[in-house]
Amino acid sequence: MRKAPIIITAVVAALFVLSWLLKSNGAVVDENSMSAISQGFWITLSAFLTLAVMSFLYQDNPFYKFAEHLYVGVSAAYWMCMGFWTTLVGNLVPRLSEGLSNWFEVPYVGFKPHFIIPLVFGFLLLMRLSPKGGWISRWSLAFIVGTTAGLNLPRFLSSDFISQISATFMPLLVNWQGIGSFFSDFSLSASGQFIGILSNLVVFLGVFCGIIYFFFSKEHKGAFGVASRFGIWILMITFGASFGYTVMGRISLLVGRLTFIMGDWLGLIS
Amino acid sequence: MNIFEKLSKLDRRWVFLILAVVVIIALLVDFKTPLRINKEVQSVYDFMEALEPGDYIQMSIDYDPGTIAEMHPMTYAILEQAFKKDVKVIITALSINGPGMAEKAMLDIMDSVRILYGKELVYGEDVAFLGYKPYPGIVILSMGQNYRISFPQDYYGTPVDDLPIMKGIINYDDVKGVILITGTSGVDFWISYANGRYDVELAVGLTGVMAADYYQYLRSGQIFGLMGGMLGAAEYELLVKKPGPAMEAMKVQVWAHIVIIVFIIIGNIGYFISRRKGGVS
């Protein structure tokens, strides 16, 4: 084995222990919180895991791999425990068995025979683990896919289709009282008539030209081509707004972690 | 090869390093950035301000530890505003990592309200945490009929009917509105089912990554307010006159964005110069 990885690992381990000791020494402890040693350990571990994940930005390395695998493992275990306690123990057991409800210390709701169906489907899903009986799990999957499709169809139709289309039906001349009134009361204020009309026109033209861009049965030439070009501009501006917000979101995460490292761990900021 | 072409081919690790240095310096240096309140954040604040003591709201805290930096400031600011006004809060968590976030926020704010305003909030009377249930769509639908269908007990195992705060509270009709703070796509279920089916007054606090996709629901009236990412949180902190981590982070955002914009400009100039020379097709 090469010396460099051993030395690096030893240095990191030494820094970890040093940080743990220092954080344990300076930890603020009250009677309700965890002990100083425990608090120091968790803060140090959080800081080292944060740095391990960030180290990937330089290049892939064993510390990043460790943090990644730890994250996946802990997440999977957490999800499984939550699923067991909230779905099986929380929902199923109280409706099927009084004895099991008492054993798990959850209030028994009463025997509901139709809850045997999800129990059976649950077992069928586990058949995926069997090399020969794996096909049986498709029944459960078919039920899941069918139910999801059935629930989502009216949902999308109502909130993402009808409501969104009706939201684009808007007056192109907001509060119109004639040209004279428009010019005599002309204002560039955000709540003014001019901005209202402009805003509604942008929505109308944006929707109309955006749809034209996706209409491929006619060649995009002439007036149709101009509308299509305007449509793609609208799409690009939308993607730009999304990108801007995404950058802000990612920087927020970076700020969150650096605030933790510089505040909670290193104590450089309050 | 001129300077712009060289910079456009810069190893991306230099970009990461420069960004990290700028963020660290901005965190250490104390300065203020001006903030403008957007209409969509103002409407959430106005809704909360219009509530009377004894009114009920529901808060769904559906985010993961990964988005704490953006989401916690919103949750804290709204919870504190509600508790200060003696508004009763029913908390749910419909994302699997939500319960830990919700419980911490609730306990922290109960503590800070006691210390700052001398108000001794009682769990079960002023606030209830119903906990987590899987499959948000189904849970949201069931809460429209009766909270007890999905939440016969609260997070701590107490039967919901034993909590004084839940006396007479059956479903969404008994709360003035729902404020959803989320980093998950569960917001779609809230909009479709809670607002679409039960006409619930719904405001959302979203991560920056999600925010742009939900402005359409604001215009259509399916949500009445939207707080987008850390900026939304900072605006809300400003509205409640309680500067916190989000407002503090805005100075970092400004400088980080300037760095990113500069790199985008440099990259584009390098690209166009290369294209003019025939280097890039």
PDB file of N, CA, C and O in Angstrom, chain A residues 5-70:
ATOM      1  N   PRO A   5      -1.793   7.771   0.918  1.00  0.00           N
ATOM      2  CA  PRO A   5      -3.158   7.629   1.456  1.00  0.00           C
ATOM      3  C   PRO A   5      -3.184   7.366   2.958  1.00  0.00           C
ATOM      4  O   PRO A   5      -4.056   7.870   3.675  1.00  0.00           O
ATOM      5  N   ILE A   6      -2.187   6.585   3.428  1.00  0.00           N
ATOM      6  CA  ILE A   6      -2.148   6.275   4.868  1.00  0.00           C
ATOM      7  C   ILE A   6      -1.891   7.552   5.664  1.00  0.00           C
ATOM      8  O   ILE A   6      -2.538   7.823   6.686  1.00  0.00           O
ATOM      9  N   ILE A   7      -0.944   8.342   5.153  1.00  0.00           N
ATOM     10  CA  ILE A   7      -0.609   9.592   5.867  1.00  0.00           C
ATOM     11  C   ILE A   7      -1.814  10.536   5.875  1.00  0.00           C
ATOM     12  O   ILE A   7      -2.169  11.105   6.913  1.00  0.00           O
ATOM     13  N   ILE A   8      -2.457  10.666   4.698  1.00  0.00           N
ATOM     14  CA  ILE A   8      -3.621  11.573   4.616  1.00  0.00           C
ATOM     15  C   ILE A   8      -4.723  11.114   5.570  1.00  0.00           C
ATOM     16  O   ILE A   8      -5.304  11.912   6.320  1.00  0.00           O
ATOM     17  N   THR A   9      -4.993   9.803   5.569  1.00  0.00           N
ATOM     18  CA  THR A   9      -6.042   9.272   6.453  1.00  0.00           C
ATOM     19  C   THR A   9      -5.681   9.522   7.917  1.00  0.00           C
ATOM     20  O   THR A   9      -6.537   9.905   8.731  1.00  0.00           O
ATOM     21  N   ALA A  10      -4.402   9.326   8.240  1.00  0.00           N
ATOM     22  CA  ALA A  10      -3.958   9.539   9.633  1.00  0.00           C
ATOM     23  C   ALA A  10      -4.120  11.004  10.026  1.00  0.00           C
ATOM     24  O   ALA A  10      -4.582  11.320  11.140  1.00  0.00           O
ATOM     25  N   VAL A  11      -3.775  11.914   9.104  1.00  0.00           N
ATOM     26  CA  VAL A  11      -3.903  13.357   9.397  1.00  0.00           C
ATOM     27  C   VAL A  11      -5.363  13.721   9.606  1.00  0.00           C
ATOM     28  O   VAL A  11      -5.719  14.433  10.568  1.00  0.00           O
ATOM     29  N   VAL A  12      -6.233  13.204   8.714  1.00  0.00           N
ATOM     30  CA  VAL A  12      -7.668  13.509   8.837  1.00  0.00           C
ATOM     31  C   VAL A  12      -8.208  12.968  10.157  1.00  0.00           C
ATOM     32  O   VAL A  12      -8.966  13.657  10.874  1.00  0.00           O
ATOM     33  N   ALA A  13      -7.789  11.730  10.496  1.00  0.00           N
ATOM     34  CA  ALA A  13      -8.259  11.124  11.756  1.00  0.00           C
ATOM     35  C   ALA A  13      -7.784  11.953  12.948  1.00  0.00           C
ATOM     36  O   ALA A  13      -8.544  12.194  13.910  1.00  0.00           O
ATOM     37  N   ALA A  14      -6.524  12.404  12.887  1.00  0.00           N
ATOM     38  CA  ALA A  14      -5.978  13.209  13.994  1.00  0.00           C
ATOM     39  C   ALA A  14      -6.741  14.534  14.116  1.00  0.00           C
ATOM     40  O   ALA A  14      -7.085  14.969  15.228  1.00  0.00           O
ATOM     41  N   LEU A  15      -7.019  15.153  12.957  1.00  0.00           N
ATOM     42  CA  LEU A  15      -7.773  16.420  12.978  1.00  0.00           C
ATOM     43  C   LEU A  15      -9.174  16.209  13.537  1.00  0.00           C
ATOM     44  O   LEU A  15      -9.705  17.044  14.272  1.00  0.00           O
ATOM     45  N   PHE A  16      -9.756  15.064  13.200  1.00  0.00           N
ATOM     46  CA  PHE A  16     -11.098  14.756  13.685  1.00  0.00           C
ATOM     47  C   PHE A  16     -11.091  14.671  15.215  1.00  0.00           C
ATOM     48  O   PHE A  16     -11.931  15.284  15.897  1.00  0.00           O
ATOM     49  N   VAL A  17     -10.122  13.924  15.733  1.00  0.00           N
ATOM     50  CA  VAL A  17     -10.052  13.753  17.197  1.00  0.00           C
ATOM     51  C   VAL A  17      -9.786  15.096  17.873  1.00  0.00           C
ATOM     52  O   VAL A  17     -10.407  15.430  18.895  1.00  0.00           O
ATOM     53  N   LEU A  18      -8.875  15.879  17.264  1.00  0.00           N
ATOM     54  CA  LEU A  18      -8.545  17.192  17.839  1.00  0.00           C
ATOM     55  C   LEU A  18      -9.799  18.082  17.873  1.00  0.00           C
ATOM     56  O   LEU A  18     -10.106  18.723  18.893  1.00  0.00           O
ATOM     57  N   SER A  19     -10.518  18.086  16.754  1.00  0.00           N
ATOM     58  CA  SER A  19     -11.738  18.906  16.678  1.00  0.00           C
ATOM     59  C   SER A  19     -12.761  18.432  17.707  1.00  0.00           C
ATOM     60  O   SER A  19     -13.406  19.238  18.387  1.00  0.00           O
ATOM     61  N   TRP A  20     -12.882  17.118  17.833  1.00  0.00           N
ATOM     62  CA  TRP A  20     -13.845  16.535  18.782  1.00  0.00           C
ATOM     63  C   TRP A  20     -13.525  17.010  20.202  1.00  0.00           C
ATOM     64  O   TRP A  20     -14.407  17.455  20.954  1.00  0.00           O
ATOM     65  N   LEU A  21     -12.213  16.931  20.533  1.00  0.00           N
ATOM     66  CA  LEU A  21     -11.802  17.356  21.887  1.00  0.00           C
ATOM     67  C   LEU A  21     -12.090  18.833  22.109  1.00  0.00           C
ATOM     68  O   LEU A  21     -12.638  19.235  23.146  1.00  0.00           O
ATOM     69  N   LEU A  22     -11.723  19.641  21.122  1.00  0.00           N
ATOM     70  CA  LEU A  22     -11.910  21.086  21.265  1.00  0.00           C
ATOM     71  C   LEU A  22     -13.392  21.459  21.339  1.00  0.00           C
ATOM     72  O   LEU A  22     -13.801  22.282  22.153  1.00  0.00           O
ATOM     73  N   LYS A  23     -14.202  20.824  20.473  1.00  0.00           N
ATOM     74  CA  LYS A  23     -15.638  21.144  20.480  1.00  0.00           C
ATOM     75  C   LYS A  23     -16.299  20.646  21.768  1.00  0.00           C
ATOM     76  O   LYS A  23     -17.201  21.297  22.300  1.00  0.00           O
ATOM     77  N   SER A  24     -15.841  19.496  22.265  1.00  0.00           N
ATOM     78  CA  SER A  24     -16.419  18.969  23.512  1.00  0.00           C
ATOM     79  C   SER A  24     -16.101  19.890  24.670  1.00  0.00           C
ATOM     80  O   SER A  24     -16.913  20.116  25.568  1.00  0.00           O
ATOM     81  N   ASN A  25     -14.887  20.444  24.620  1.00  0.00           N
ATOM     82  CA  ASN A  25     -14.444  21.341  25.691  1.00  0.00           C
ATOM     83  C   ASN A  25     -15.255  22.639  25.698  1.00  0.00           C
ATOM     84  O   ASN A  25     -15.612  23.157  26.754  1.00  0.00           O
ATOM     85  N   GLY A  26     -15.584  23.134  24.495  1.00  0.00           N
ATOM     86  CA  GLY A  26     -16.267  24.430  24.419  1.00  0.00           C
ATOM     87  C   GLY A  26     -17.768  24.326  24.291  1.00  0.00           C
ATOM     88  O   GLY A  26     -18.440  25.333  24.106  1.00  0.00           O
ATOM     89  N   ALA A  27     -18.317  23.089  24.346  1.00  0.00           N
ATOM     90  CA  ALA A  27     -19.750  22.929  24.115  1.00  0.00           C
ATOM     91  C   ALA A  27     -20.575  23.547  25.232  1.00  0.00           C
ATOM     92  O   ALA A  27     -20.209  23.464  26.402  1.00  0.00           O
ATOM     93  N   VAL A  28     -21.662  24.195  24.833  1.00  0.00           N
ATOM     94  CA  VAL A  28     -22.589  24.757  25.815  1.00  0.00           C
ATOM     95  C   VAL A  28     -23.627  23.673  26.125  1.00  0.00           C
ATOM     96  O   VAL A  28     -24.321  23.198  25.232  1.00  0.00           O
ATOM     97  N   VAL A  29     -23.703  23.283  27.367  1.00  0.00           N
ATOM     98  CA  VAL A  29     -24.577  22.161  27.718  1.00  0.00           C
ATOM     99  C   VAL A  29     -25.594  22.599  28.761  1.00  0.00           C
ATOM    100  O   VAL A  29     -25.257  23.279  29.719  1.00  0.00           O
ATOM    101  N   ASP A  30     -26.842  22.249  28.531  1.00  0.00           N
ATOM    102  CA  ASP A  30     -27.824  22.423  29.595  1.00  0.00           C
ATOM    103  C   ASP A  30     -28.379  21.050  29.942  1.00  0.00           C
ATOM    104  O   ASP A  30     -28.059  20.063  29.297  1.00  0.00           O
ATOM    105  N   GLU A  31     -29.221  21.022  30.949  1.00  0.00           N
ATOM    106  CA  GLU A  31     -29.662  19.717  31.462  1.00  0.00           C
ATOM    107  C   GLU A  31     -30.481  18.923  30.444  1.00  0.00           C
ATOM    108  O   GLU A  31     -30.538  17.701  30.507  1.00  0.00           O
ATOM    109  N   ASN A  32     -31.096  19.628  29.486  1.00  0.00           N
ATOM    110  CA  ASN A  32     -31.942  18.927  28.517  1.00  0.00           C
ATOM    111  C   ASN A  32     -31.172  18.433  27.293  1.00  0.00           C
ATOM    112  O   ASN A  32     -31.615  17.547  26.591  1.00  0.00           O
ATOM    113  N   SER A  33     -30.030  19.049  27.012  1.00  0.00           N
ATOM    114  CA  SER A  33     -29.349  18.690  25.774  1.00  0.00           C
ATOM    115  C   SER A  33     -28.378  17.541  26.017  1.00  0.00           C
ATOM    116  O   SER A  33     -28.171  17.092  27.137  1.00  0.00           O
ATOM    117  N   MET A  34     -27.778  17.085  24.910  1.00  0.00           N
ATOM    118  CA  MET A  34     -26.862  15.959  25.003  1.00  0.00           C
ATOM    119  C   MET A  34     -25.575  16.366  25.717  1.00  0.00           C
ATOM    120  O   MET A  34     -25.318  17.541  25.922  1.00  0.00           O
ATOM    121  N   SER A  35     -24.790  15.358  26.074  1.00  0.00           N
ATOM    122  CA  SER A  35     -23.563  15.657  26.808  1.00  0.00           C
ATOM    123  C   SER A  35     -22.573  16.395  25.912  1.00  0.00           C
ATOM    124  O   SER A  35     -22.685  16.377  24.687  1.00  0.00           O
ATOM    125  N   ALA A  36     -21.591  17.029  26.558  1.00  0.00           N
ATOM    126  CA  ALA A  36     -20.617  17.822  25.804  1.00  0.00           C
ATOM    127  C   ALA A  36     -19.835  16.949  24.836  1.00  0.00           C
ATOM    128  O   ALA A  36     -19.582  17.344  23.695  1.00  0.00           O
ATOM    129  N   ILE A  37     -19.489  15.743  25.286  1.00  0.00           N
ATOM    130  CA  ILE A  37     -18.691  14.848  24.429  1.00  0.00           C
ATOM    131  C   ILE A  37     -19.502  14.460  23.192  1.00  0.00           C
ATOM    132  O   ILE A  37     -19.017  14.476  22.063  1.00  0.00           O
ATOM    133  N   SER A  38     -20.761  14.138  23.435  1.00  0.00           N
ATOM    134  CA  SER A  38     -21.632  13.743  22.333  1.00  0.00           C
ATOM    135  C   SER A  38     -21.860  14.912  21.372  1.00  0.00           C
ATOM    136  O   SER A  38     -21.805  14.767  20.154  1.00  0.00           O
ATOM    137  N   GLN A  39     -22.107  16.112  21.940  1.00  0.00           N
ATOM    138  CA  GLN A  39     -22.337  17.297  21.111  1.00  0.00           C
ATOM    139  C   GLN A  39     -21.110  17.604  20.257  1.00  0.00           C
ATOM    140  O   GLN A  39     -21.220  17.876  19.068  1.00  0.00           O
ATOM    141  N   GLY A  40     -19.931  17.525  20.885  1.00  0.00           N
ATOM    142  CA  GLY A  40     -18.674  17.768  20.160  1.00  0.00           C
ATOM    143  C   GLY A  40     -18.491  16.771  19.037  1.00  0.00           C
ATOM    144  O   GLY A  40     -18.052  17.125  17.937  1.00  0.00           O
ATOM    145  N   PHE A  41     -18.841  15.511  19.317  1.00  0.00           N
ATOM    146  CA  PHE A  41     -18.690  14.474  18.297  1.00  0.00           C
ATOM    147  C   PHE A  41     -19.587  14.749  17.090  1.00  0.00           C
ATOM    148  O   PHE A  41     -19.149  14.698  15.944  1.00  0.00           O
ATOM    149  N   TRP A  42     -20.861  15.065  17.344  1.00  0.00           N
ATOM    150  CA  TRP A  42     -21.800  15.246  16.235  1.00  0.00           C
ATOM    151  C   TRP A  42     -21.481  16.479  15.404  1.00  0.00           C
ATOM    152  O   TRP A  42     -21.599  16.456  14.173  1.00  0.00           O
ATOM    153  N   ILE A  43     -21.067  17.561  16.057  1.00  0.00           N
ATOM    154  CA  ILE A  43     -20.703  18.764  15.290  1.00  0.00           C
ATOM    155  C   ILE A  43     -19.480  18.475  14.419  1.00  0.00           C
ATOM    156  O   ILE A  43     -19.428  18.824  13.232  1.00  0.00           O
ATOM    157  N   THR A  44     -18.495  17.796  15.020  1.00  0.00           N
ATOM    158  CA  THR A  44     -17.287  17.471  14.266  1.00  0.00           C
ATOM    159  C   THR A  44     -17.615  16.540  13.107  1.00  0.00           C
ATOM    160  O   THR A  44     -17.139  16.735  11.977  1.00  0.00           O
ATOM    161  N   LEU A  45     -18.423  15.524  13.378  1.00  0.00           N
ATOM    162  CA  LEU A  45     -18.785  14.583  12.315  1.00  0.00           C
ATOM    163  C   LEU A  45     -19.508  15.314  11.179  1.00  0.00           C
ATOM    164  O   LEU A  45     -19.218  15.095  10.001  1.00  0.00           O
ATOM    165  N   SER A  46     -20.459  16.208  11.542  1.00  0.00           N
ATOM    166  CA  SER A  46     -21.195  16.966  10.515  1.00  0.00           C
ATOM    167  C   SER A  46     -20.229  17.783   9.667  1.00  0.00           C
ATOM    168  O   SER A  46     -20.344  17.813   8.437  1.00  0.00           O
ATOM    169  N   ALA A  47     -19.284  18.446  10.335  1.00  0.00           N
ATOM    170  CA  ALA A  47     -18.339  19.294   9.605  1.00  0.00           C
ATOM    171  C   ALA A  47     -17.467  18.452   8.676  1.00  0.00           C
ATOM    172  O   ALA A  47     -17.262  18.800   7.502  1.00  0.00           O
ATOM    173  N   PHE A  48     -16.968  17.326   9.180  1.00  0.00           N
ATOM    174  CA  PHE A  48     -16.093  16.489   8.355  1.00  0.00           C
ATOM    175  C   PHE A  48     -16.858  15.867   7.187  1.00  0.00           C
ATOM    176  O   PHE A  48     -16.330  15.750   6.085  1.00  0.00           O
ATOM    177  N   LEU A  49     -18.113  15.481   7.420  1.00  0.00           N
ATOM    178  CA  LEU A  49     -18.902  14.914   6.324  1.00  0.00           C
ATOM    179  C   LEU A  49     -19.189  15.984   5.270  1.00  0.00           C
ATOM    180  O   LEU A  49     -19.163  15.712   4.069  1.00  0.00           O
ATOM    181  N   THR A  50     -19.458  17.221   5.727  1.00  0.00           N
ATOM    182  CA  THR A  50     -19.676  18.321   4.778  1.00  0.00           C
ATOM    183  C   THR A  50     -18.438  18.524   3.917  1.00  0.00           C
ATOM    184  O   THR A  50     -18.515  18.621   2.689  1.00  0.00           O
ATOM    185  N   LEU A  51     -17.267  18.569   4.573  1.00  0.00           N
ATOM    186  CA  LEU A  51     -16.024  18.773   3.825  1.00  0.00           C
ATOM    187  C   LEU A  51     -15.739  17.586   2.897  1.00  0.00           C
ATOM    188  O   LEU A  51     -15.239  17.758   1.783  1.00  0.00           O
ATOM    189  N   ALA A  52     -16.087  16.375   3.370  1.00  0.00           N
ATOM    190  CA  ALA A  52     -15.861  15.176   2.544  1.00  0.00           C
ATOM    191  C   ALA A  52     -16.694  15.259   1.261  1.00  0.00           C
ATOM    192  O   ALA A  52     -16.212  14.943   0.171  1.00  0.00           O
ATOM    193  N   VAL A  53     -17.948  15.692   1.400  1.00  0.00           N
ATOM    194  CA  VAL A  53     -18.811  15.804   0.211  1.00  0.00           C
ATOM    195  C   VAL A  53     -18.283  16.895  -0.717  1.00  0.00           C
ATOM    196  O   VAL A  53     -18.208  16.725  -1.934  1.00  0.00           O
ATOM    197  N   MET A  54     -17.883  18.028  -0.118  1.00  0.00           N
ATOM    198  CA  MET A  54     -17.381  19.140  -0.947  1.00  0.00           C
ATOM    199  C   MET A  54     -16.075  18.776  -1.647  1.00  0.00           C
ATOM    200  O   MET A  54     -15.752  19.342  -2.696  1.00  0.00           O
ATOM    201  N   SER A  55     -15.323  17.836  -1.071  1.00  0.00           N
ATOM    202  CA  SER A  55     -14.018  17.478  -1.663  1.00  0.00           C
ATOM    203  C   SER A  55     -14.194  16.887  -3.061  1.00  0.00           C
ATOM    204  O   SER A  55     -13.253  16.856  -3.846  1.00  0.00           O
ATOM    205  N   PHE A  56     -15.400  16.455  -3.385  1.00  0.00           N
ATOM    206  CA  PHE A  56     -15.655  15.909  -4.728  1.00  0.00           C
ATOM    207  C   PHE A  56     -15.455  16.974  -5.801  1.00  0.00           C
ATOM    208  O   PHE A  56     -15.137  16.666  -6.953  1.00  0.00           O
ATOM    209  N   LEU A  57     -15.629  18.237  -5.429  1.00  0.00           N
ATOM    210  CA  LEU A  57     -15.459  19.314  -6.400  1.00  0.00           C
ATOM    211  C   LEU A  57     -14.020  19.363  -6.911  1.00  0.00           C
ATOM    212  O   LEU A  57     -13.765  19.812  -8.033  1.00  0.00           O
ATOM    213  N   TYR A  58     -13.091  18.894  -6.065  1.00  0.00           N
ATOM    214  CA  TYR A  58     -11.698  18.839  -6.533  1.00  0.00           C
ATOM    215  C   TYR A  58     -11.517  17.600  -7.405  1.00  0.00           C
ATOM    216  O   TYR A  58     -11.170  17.686  -8.558  1.00  0.00           O
ATOM    217  N   GLN A  59     -11.789  16.449  -6.831  1.00  0.00           N
ATOM    218  CA  GLN A  59     -11.832  15.201  -7.601  1.00  0.00           C
ATOM    219  C   GLN A  59     -12.401  14.093  -6.723  1.00  0.00           C
ATOM    220  O   GLN A  59     -12.482  14.247  -5.509  1.00  0.00           O
ATOM    221  N   ASP A  60     -12.785  13.014  -7.361  1.00  0.00           N
ATOM    222  CA  ASP A  60     -13.326  11.873  -6.624  1.00  0.00           C
ATOM    223  C   ASP A  60     -12.255  11.348  -5.668  1.00  0.00           C
ATOM    224  O   ASP A  60     -11.074  11.331  -6.018  1.00  0.00           O
ATOM    225  N   ASN A  61     -12.674  10.976  -4.458  1.00  0.00           N
ATOM    226  CA  ASN A  61     -11.682  10.504  -3.485  1.00  0.00           C
ATOM    227  C   ASN A  61     -12.368   9.614  -2.448  1.00  0.00           C
ATOM    228  O   ASN A  61     -13.606   9.608  -2.349  1.00  0.00           O
ATOM    229  N   PRO A  62     -11.603   8.859  -1.673  1.00  0.00           N
ATOM    230  CA  PRO A  62     -12.208   7.906  -0.717  1.00  0.00           C
ATOM    231  C   PRO A  62     -13.066   8.580   0.353  1.00  0.00           C
ATOM    232  O   PRO A  62     -14.044   7.995   0.812  1.00  0.00           O
ATOM    233  N   PHE A  63     -12.716   9.798   0.744  1.00  0.00           N
ATOM    234  CA  PHE A  63     -13.512  10.481   1.781  1.00  0.00           C
ATOM    235  C   PHE A  63     -14.908  10.809   1.249  1.00  0.00           C
ATOM    236  O   PHE A  63     -15.908  10.675   1.952  1.00  0.00           O
ATOM    237  N   TYR A  64     -14.934  11.245  -0.026  1.00  0.00           N
ATOM    238  CA  TYR A  64     -16.235  11.511  -0.643  1.00  0.00           C
ATOM    239  C   TYR A  64     -17.036  10.220  -0.756  1.00  0.00           C
ATOM    240  O   TYR A  64     -18.234  10.183  -0.438  1.00  0.00           O
ATOM    241  N   LYS A  65     -16.339   9.148  -1.182  1.00  0.00           N
ATOM    242  CA  LYS A  65     -17.022   7.855  -1.334  1.00  0.00           C
ATOM    243  C   LYS A  65     -17.625   7.409   0.006  1.00  0.00           C
ATOM    244  O   LYS A  65     -18.743   6.907   0.072  1.00  0.00           O
ATOM    245  N   PHE A  66     -16.852   7.591   1.083  1.00  0.00           N
ATOM    246  CA  PHE A  66     -17.334   7.203   2.415  1.00  0.00           C
ATOM    247  C   PHE A  66     -18.599   7.983   2.763  1.00  0.00           C
ATOM    248  O   PHE A  66     -19.612   7.400   3.174  1.00  0.00           O
ATOM    249  N   ALA A  67     -18.544   9.308   2.557  1.00  0.00           N
ATOM    250  CA  ALA A  67     -19.710  10.147   2.887  1.00  0.00           C
ATOM    251  C   ALA A  67     -20.911   9.762   2.032  1.00  0.00           C
ATOM    252  O   ALA A  67     -22.042   9.683   2.527  1.00  0.00           O
ATOM    253  N   GLU A  68     -20.671   9.507   0.762  1.00  0.00           N
ATOM    254  CA  GLU A  68     -21.754   9.152  -0.164  1.00  0.00           C
ATOM    255  C   GLU A  68     -22.422   7.837   0.269  1.00  0.00           C
ATOM    256  O   GLU A  68     -23.645   7.739   0.359  1.00  0.00           O
ATOM    257  N   HIS A  69     -21.593   6.828   0.561  1.00  0.00           N
ATOM    258  CA  HIS A  69     -22.150   5.527   0.949  1.00  0.00           C
ATOM    259  C   HIS A  69     -22.868   5.607   2.294  1.00  0.00           C
ATOM    260  O   HIS A  69     -23.901   4.974   2.502  1.00  0.00           O
ATOM    261  N   LEU A  70     -22.293   6.386   3.191  1.00  0.00           N
ATOM    262  CA  LEU A  70     -22.932   6.561   4.498  1.00  0.00           C
ATOM    263  C   LEU A  70     -24.309   7.205   4.332  1.00  0.00           C
ATOM    264  O   LEU A  70     -25.310   6.771   4.923  1.00  0.00           O
TER     265      LEU A  70
END
